[in-house]
Coordinates of C-alpha atoms in Angstrom, one line a residue:
M128 CA 75.6 79.3 92.5
R129 CA 76.5 77.5 89.3
L130 CA 80.7 76.9 88.1
E131 CA 80.5 77.9 84.4
A132 CA 83.6 77.2 81.8
L133 CA 86.2 80.1 80.9
P134 CA 85.9 81.8 77.2
E135 CA 88.2 80.1 75.1
G136 CA 91.1 82.0 74.2
V137 CA 91.4 83.9 78.2
V138 CA 94.9 84.0 79.3
N139 CA 94.6 87.7 80.7
L140 CA 92.7 90.0 82.8
A141 CA 92.3 91.8 79.5
D142 CA 90.2 88.7 77.1
F143 CA 87.2 89.4 79.5
E144 CA 86.0 92.7 78.4
A145 CA 84.6 90.8 74.7
P146 CA 82.7 87.8 76.3
A147 CA 81.9 90.4 78.4
R148 CA 80.6 92.8 77.2
E149 CA 79.0 90.0 74.9
R150 CA 76.3 89.0 78.1
M151 CA 76.4 92.4 80.5
S152 CA 73.1 95.2 78.5
A153 CA 73.9 97.8 77.3
Q154 CA 72.9 100.2 80.5
A155 CA 75.1 97.3 82.2
W156 CA 77.9 98.0 80.4
A157 CA 77.5 101.6 79.9
Y158 CA 77.3 101.6 83.7
M159 CA 80.3 99.2 84.3
S160 CA 82.6 100.2 81.9
G161 CA 82.1 103.9 81.7
G162 CA 84.1 106.9 83.0
A163 CA 83.0 110.6 83.8
A164 CA 83.0 113.7 80.8
D165 CA 85.2 112.3 78.5
E166 CA 86.5 110.0 79.9
L167 CA 89.9 111.6 79.8
T168 CA 91.5 109.7 83.8
L169 CA 89.6 106.5 82.9
R170 CA 92.2 106.8 79.8
A171 CA 94.7 108.4 82.1
N172 CA 94.5 105.7 84.7
R173 CA 95.9 102.8 81.9
S174 CA 98.6 105.0 79.9
A175 CA 100.5 105.9 83.3
W176 CA 100.7 102.1 83.9
D177 CA 101.8 101.5 80.5
A178 CA 104.2 104.2 80.9
I179 CA 106.3 103.7 83.6
K180 CA 109.8 101.6 82.6
L181 CA 111.0 99.0 84.4
Q182 CA 114.3 98.5 85.3
P183 CA 115.6 94.5 86.1
R184 CA 119.0 93.5 87.8
V185 CA 119.8 90.0 87.1
L186 CA 122.1 87.2 88.3
R187 CA 120.2 87.4 92.0
D188 CA 119.6 84.4 94.4
L189 CA 116.0 84.4 94.5
S190 CA 115.2 81.2 96.4
G191 CA 113.2 81.2 98.9
G192 CA 111.6 84.4 97.5
H193 CA 107.3 85.2 98.2
T194 CA 104.6 87.8 97.6
R195 CA 103.9 87.6 101.3
L196 CA 103.8 91.4 103.0
P197 CA 101.7 92.3 106.3
L198 CA 99.1 95.0 105.9
L199 CA 97.2 96.3 109.4
G200 CA 98.5 93.3 111.1
R201 CA 97.2 90.7 108.5
E202 CA 100.3 89.0 106.5
L203 CA 98.8 89.1 103.1
A204 CA 99.3 85.7 100.7
H205 CA 100.4 88.8 97.7
P206 CA 99.1 92.2 97.3
I207 CA 96.0 92.2 95.8
L208 CA 92.7 93.5 96.4
L209 CA 89.2 93.3 94.7
A210 CA 88.0 97.3 95.2
P211 CA 84.5 97.8 95.4
I212 CA 82.2 97.9 92.7
A213 CA 78.6 98.6 93.6
Y214 CA 75.9 96.4 91.9
Q215 CA 78.0 93.3 90.6
R216 CA 74.4 91.5 89.7
L217 CA 74.3 93.6 86.8
A218 CA 76.9 91.6 85.7
H219 CA 75.9 88.4 86.8
E220 CA 73.6 87.2 89.2
D221 CA 75.6 85.1 92.0
G222 CA 76.9 88.8 92.1
E223 CA 79.2 89.7 95.0
L224 CA 79.0 86.1 96.5
A225 CA 81.5 84.5 93.7
S226 CA 83.5 87.6 93.7
A227 CA 83.8 87.3 97.6
Y228 CA 84.2 83.0 96.8
A229 CA 86.7 83.1 93.5
A230 CA 89.2 86.0 96.4
A231 CA 89.1 83.9 99.6
A232 CA 89.9 81.1 97.3
Q233 CA 92.8 82.9 95.9
S234 CA 93.5 84.4 99.0
A235 CA 92.9 88.2 97.8
G236 CA 91.5 90.6 99.7
M237 CA 87.5 92.3 98.7
V238 CA 86.1 95.3 100.3
L239 CA 83.1 95.0 99.5
S240 CA 80.6 98.0 98.5
A241 CA 78.1 99.6 100.8
Q242 CA 75.6 99.5 98.0
S243 CA 76.7 95.8 97.1
S244 CA 73.4 93.6 96.0
V245 CA 73.8 90.7 98.1
E246 CA 73.9 90.7 102.0
M247 CA 77.4 91.6 103.9
E248 CA 76.9 88.9 106.3
A249 CA 77.1 86.5 102.8
V250 CA 79.6 87.5 101.9
A251 CA 81.3 87.2 104.9
K252 CA 80.6 84.3 106.2
A253 CA 82.1 82.8 102.2
F254 CA 85.9 84.6 103.9
A255 CA 84.6 82.7 107.1
D256 CA 84.9 79.8 104.9
E257 CA 88.4 79.9 103.7
P258 CA 91.0 79.8 106.3
Q259 CA 93.5 81.3 104.0
S260 CA 91.0 84.0 102.6
G261 CA 92.9 87.7 102.3
P262 CA 91.5 90.6 104.9
L263 CA 88.4 91.8 103.9
W264 CA 87.0 95.7 104.5
F265 CA 83.4 97.1 103.6
Q266 CA 83.1 100.3 102.7
L267 CA 81.2 103.7 103.3
Y268 CA 79.3 106.0 101.5
W269 CA 77.9 109.2 104.5
R270 CA 75.0 109.4 105.0
D271 CA 73.7 112.1 106.9
D272 CA 72.0 109.9 109.4
P273 CA 74.2 108.9 112.7
G274 CA 71.3 106.6 113.8
F275 CA 71.4 104.7 110.8
M276 CA 75.3 105.1 109.9
L277 CA 76.0 103.3 114.1
E278 CA 73.5 100.5 112.8
L279 CA 75.4 99.8 109.6
I280 CA 79.2 100.3 111.8
Q281 CA 77.7 98.0 114.5
R282 CA 76.3 95.3 111.0
V283 CA 79.4 95.3 109.2
E284 CA 81.6 95.0 112.9
R285 CA 79.6 91.8 114.2
A286 CA 79.0 90.5 110.3
G287 CA 83.8 90.5 111.2
Y288 CA 85.1 93.0 108.4
E289 CA 88.0 93.8 109.5
A290 CA 88.1 97.4 107.9
L291 CA 86.3 100.4 107.3
V292 CA 86.8 102.2 104.1
L293 CA 84.5 105.3 103.3
T294 CA 84.6 106.9 100.3
V295 CA 85.7 110.6 100.3
D296 CA 85.9 111.2 96.3
A297 CA 82.2 111.7 95.2
P298 CA 79.9 113.3 97.6
V299 CA 78.4 114.0 93.7
H300 CA 77.9 111.8 91.0
G301 CA 80.2 112.6 88.0
A302 CA 78.7 113.9 85.0
R303 CA 78.8 110.1 82.7
D304 CA 77.6 110.6 79.5
R305 CA 77.9 107.3 78.2
E306 CA 75.4 106.4 81.6
R307 CA 72.9 109.3 81.0
R308 CA 73.4 107.8 76.6
A309 CA 72.1 104.4 77.6
G310 CA 69.0 106.0 79.9
F311 CA 70.9 103.5 83.1
Q312 CA 68.3 102.3 85.2
L313 CA 68.7 99.8 88.3
P314 CA 66.6 97.3 86.9
D315 CA 64.1 96.4 89.8
D316 CA 65.9 92.9 91.0
V317 CA 69.3 94.4 91.6
R318 CA 69.9 96.3 94.5
A319 CA 71.3 97.8 97.2
V320 CA 70.3 95.1 100.0
N321 CA 72.3 96.4 102.8
L322 CA 71.3 100.3 103.0
G323 CA 67.6 99.9 103.8
G324 CA 65.2 102.9 104.4
R325 CA 64.8 105.8 101.7
K326 CA 67.1 109.6 102.1
Q327 CA 65.2 111.9 103.3
P328 CA 63.9 114.5 100.4
L329 CA 65.7 117.5 99.7
A330 CA 63.8 120.8 100.8
L331 CA 65.0 123.3 99.2
A332 CA 63.3 127.2 98.6
P333 CA 63.0 129.3 95.5
G334 CA 66.3 129.7 94.3
Q335 CA 68.2 127.5 96.5
S336 CA 71.3 125.4 93.8
M337 CA 70.9 121.3 94.5
M338 CA 73.8 121.2 95.2
F339 CA 75.3 123.4 97.6
D340 CA 71.6 123.8 99.5
G341 CA 70.9 120.5 99.0
L342 CA 74.0 117.6 98.2
M343 CA 76.8 119.5 100.0
P344 CA 75.6 120.3 103.7
R345 CA 74.6 116.5 104.1
A346 CA 78.2 115.4 102.5
A347 CA 80.6 114.1 104.7
T348 CA 83.3 116.2 105.8
W349 CA 86.8 116.0 108.9
R350 CA 84.1 116.1 111.4
E351 CA 82.5 112.3 110.0
I352 CA 85.8 111.5 110.3
D353 CA 86.2 112.3 113.5
W354 CA 82.9 110.7 114.5
L355 CA 83.3 107.7 112.7
R356 CA 86.7 107.0 114.4
A357 CA 85.0 108.1 117.7
H358 CA 82.3 105.4 116.9
S359 CA 84.0 102.3 115.0
R360 CA 86.5 99.6 117.0
L361 CA 87.5 99.0 112.9
P362 CA 90.9 100.8 111.2
L363 CA 89.2 103.3 109.2
L364 CA 90.9 104.4 105.7
L365 CA 89.5 107.3 103.0
K366 CA 89.7 106.2 99.7
G367 CA 90.0 109.0 97.3
V368 CA 92.7 111.3 98.6
S369 CA 95.1 112.4 96.1
H370 CA 96.4 115.9 97.6
P371 CA 99.3 115.6 100.2
D372 CA 97.2 118.0 101.8
D373 CA 94.1 115.9 102.4
A374 CA 96.9 112.9 103.4
R375 CA 98.3 114.8 106.1
E376 CA 94.8 115.8 107.7
A377 CA 93.9 113.0 106.7
L378 CA 96.5 111.4 109.2
Q379 CA 96.3 113.8 111.8
R380 CA 92.7 112.6 112.6
G381 CA 93.8 109.1 113.4
V382 CA 93.1 107.3 110.1
S383 CA 95.0 104.1 109.9
G384 CA 95.8 104.1 106.2
L385 CA 94.6 105.7 102.5
I386 CA 93.5 104.8 99.0
V387 CA 95.0 106.5 96.2
S388 CA 91.7 106.6 93.8
N389 CA 90.5 109.2 91.7
H390 CA 87.4 106.8 91.6
G391 CA 87.9 104.9 88.5
G392 CA 87.3 107.9 86.7
R393 CA 84.3 108.1 87.9
T394 CA 84.1 111.0 89.4
L395 CA 85.3 114.4 88.6
D396 CA 87.4 114.3 85.0
T397 CA 90.8 115.8 84.6
L398 CA 92.2 114.3 87.2
P399 CA 95.7 112.9 86.8
A400 CA 96.4 109.1 87.4
T401 CA 96.6 107.3 90.0
A402 CA 100.2 106.1 89.0
E403 CA 100.5 109.8 89.3
L404 CA 99.0 110.8 92.2
L405 CA 100.8 107.8 93.8
P406 CA 104.5 109.3 95.0
V407 CA 103.2 112.4 95.4
V408 CA 101.4 110.8 98.3
R409 CA 103.7 108.6 99.5
A410 CA 105.9 111.5 100.1
A411 CA 103.2 113.3 101.6
V412 CA 103.1 110.7 104.3
G413 CA 105.9 109.6 105.0
E414 CA 107.0 105.3 104.8
A415 CA 104.7 103.5 107.1
V416 CA 101.8 104.3 106.8
P417 CA 99.4 101.3 105.1
L418 CA 99.1 103.3 101.2
L419 CA 96.6 101.9 98.2
V420 CA 95.8 101.7 94.8
D421 CA 94.0 101.2 92.8
G422 CA 92.7 102.4 89.1
G423 CA 94.0 101.4 85.4
I424 CA 95.8 97.7 86.7
R425 CA 95.3 94.4 84.6
R426 CA 99.2 93.4 84.5
G427 CA 101.4 91.9 86.9
T428 CA 104.2 94.5 85.6
D429 CA 101.3 97.3 87.2
V430 CA 101.0 96.1 91.0
L431 CA 105.1 95.3 90.6
K432 CA 105.0 99.4 89.6
A433 CA 102.6 99.9 92.0
L434 CA 104.4 98.8 94.7
A435 CA 108.2 100.3 93.6
L436 CA 106.0 103.7 93.6
G437 CA 104.8 103.7 97.6
A438 CA 101.7 101.2 97.0
D439 CA 101.7 98.9 99.9
A440 CA 98.8 96.8 97.4
V441 CA 96.5 97.4 94.4
L442 CA 92.6 97.3 94.1
L443 CA 90.6 95.5 91.1
G444 CA 88.6 96.9 89.4
R445 CA 86.9 96.6 86.2
P446 CA 88.3 93.5 85.4
Y447 CA 87.1 92.3 88.0
V448 CA 83.7 92.6 87.4
F449 CA 84.2 91.6 83.3
A450 CA 85.7 88.5 84.7
L451 CA 82.5 88.0 86.8
A452 CA 79.8 88.6 84.0
A453 CA 81.8 86.3 82.0
A454 CA 82.3 83.5 83.9
G455 CA 81.0 83.7 87.5
A456 CA 83.2 82.9 90.5
L457 CA 85.8 81.0 88.3
G458 CA 85.9 83.7 86.4
V459 CA 86.9 86.1 89.2
A460 CA 89.3 83.6 90.6
H461 CA 90.9 82.3 87.3
G462 CA 91.3 86.6 86.7
L463 CA 93.2 86.4 90.4
R464 CA 95.5 84.5 89.9
L465 CA 96.4 85.9 86.6
L466 CA 97.5 88.4 87.8
R467 CA 99.1 87.1 90.4
D468 CA 101.4 84.6 88.1
E469 CA 102.1 87.7 86.6
F470 CA 103.7 89.2 89.4
E471 CA 105.2 87.1 90.1
I472 CA 106.9 86.8 86.8
A473 CA 107.7 90.2 87.3
M474 CA 109.5 90.4 90.5
A475 CA 111.6 87.1 89.4
L476 CA 112.3 88.6 86.7
T477 CA 113.3 92.1 88.6
G478 CA 115.6 90.7 90.7
C479 CA 112.7 90.9 93.7
K480 CA 112.6 87.7 96.5
T481 CA 109.2 89.6 98.4
P482 CA 107.4 93.0 97.5
A483 CA 109.9 94.5 99.9
D484 CA 112.9 94.7 97.7
A485 CA 110.2 96.4 95.0
G486 CA 111.6 100.4 95.6
P487 CA 112.3 103.1 93.2
H488 CA 115.8 101.6 91.7
L489 CA 113.1 99.3 89.8
L490 CA 111.7 102.5 87.9
W491 CA 113.8 103.9 84.2

């Protein structure tokens, strides 16, 4: 893995986007940057954070303040984690390994995608080599093969991952127009290296639906949540919960935490922004349940707003892949540092001594 120079003029996360687009193929750019259908939810995720206004408190003694917080039995240095994003070698040859080294160096957590293009053990070693790293979790998509799922979970546990994150809002792909127009296909040298074997082909009778007779019978239900809880010692979080009834059901099933997400606007278009969904889910589950949010996070003020709306931490998505494409591991590390610095500035300017001080009183 080589160190690269940062592009000139990078002072915030958005500044990585232009150099990333120059370095990525048109197909890879469409895959990483695009959303579903008309991309209304993709845009809403960003505009919703912009629409929220902060109301600062002044003249407070903030000496000794910090960004630390507890989450799932760990003390995090700050509330910023890298979201699971597949096939990162589309953006840079070092892929998820570069992101892992950057996250570990910046004491950030990371959720590795099941569709990682780098072996999970290599990513885990990058975290293990850095004593100040944040938590390392593994994201799953359900595959209708209990034997395969059990082997995968056991491999995840052996590698040292600290939690499982099951994505529940994408049993099928969204209608991603941008990808289809670009003719996106994975190149021969990029694949989901942790997912061996092939899925069983669909056997449909004449007149049967590919969706409802073929794909959906293989999708996860609440039964699979019970199965995962029974077959792994790791905490289980569900990613993609947006309805309060689903949030309450998850808690009844013994889930350890939830991630409020609309899949970055990549599955079902016209969903509300995650900034709008977050307080609804928090109200449904109460104050004690670990709750994270992703979607549209770009600024330190967004992180503070998320905490004020009820999140314990945030997941950063596309911006760190753009930083990866622009400058490899150094780009991701620099992007995380920029976001953390902005978060500390926002805390100081609103009178927050610690993340626990963030609450609805900060919002106009």
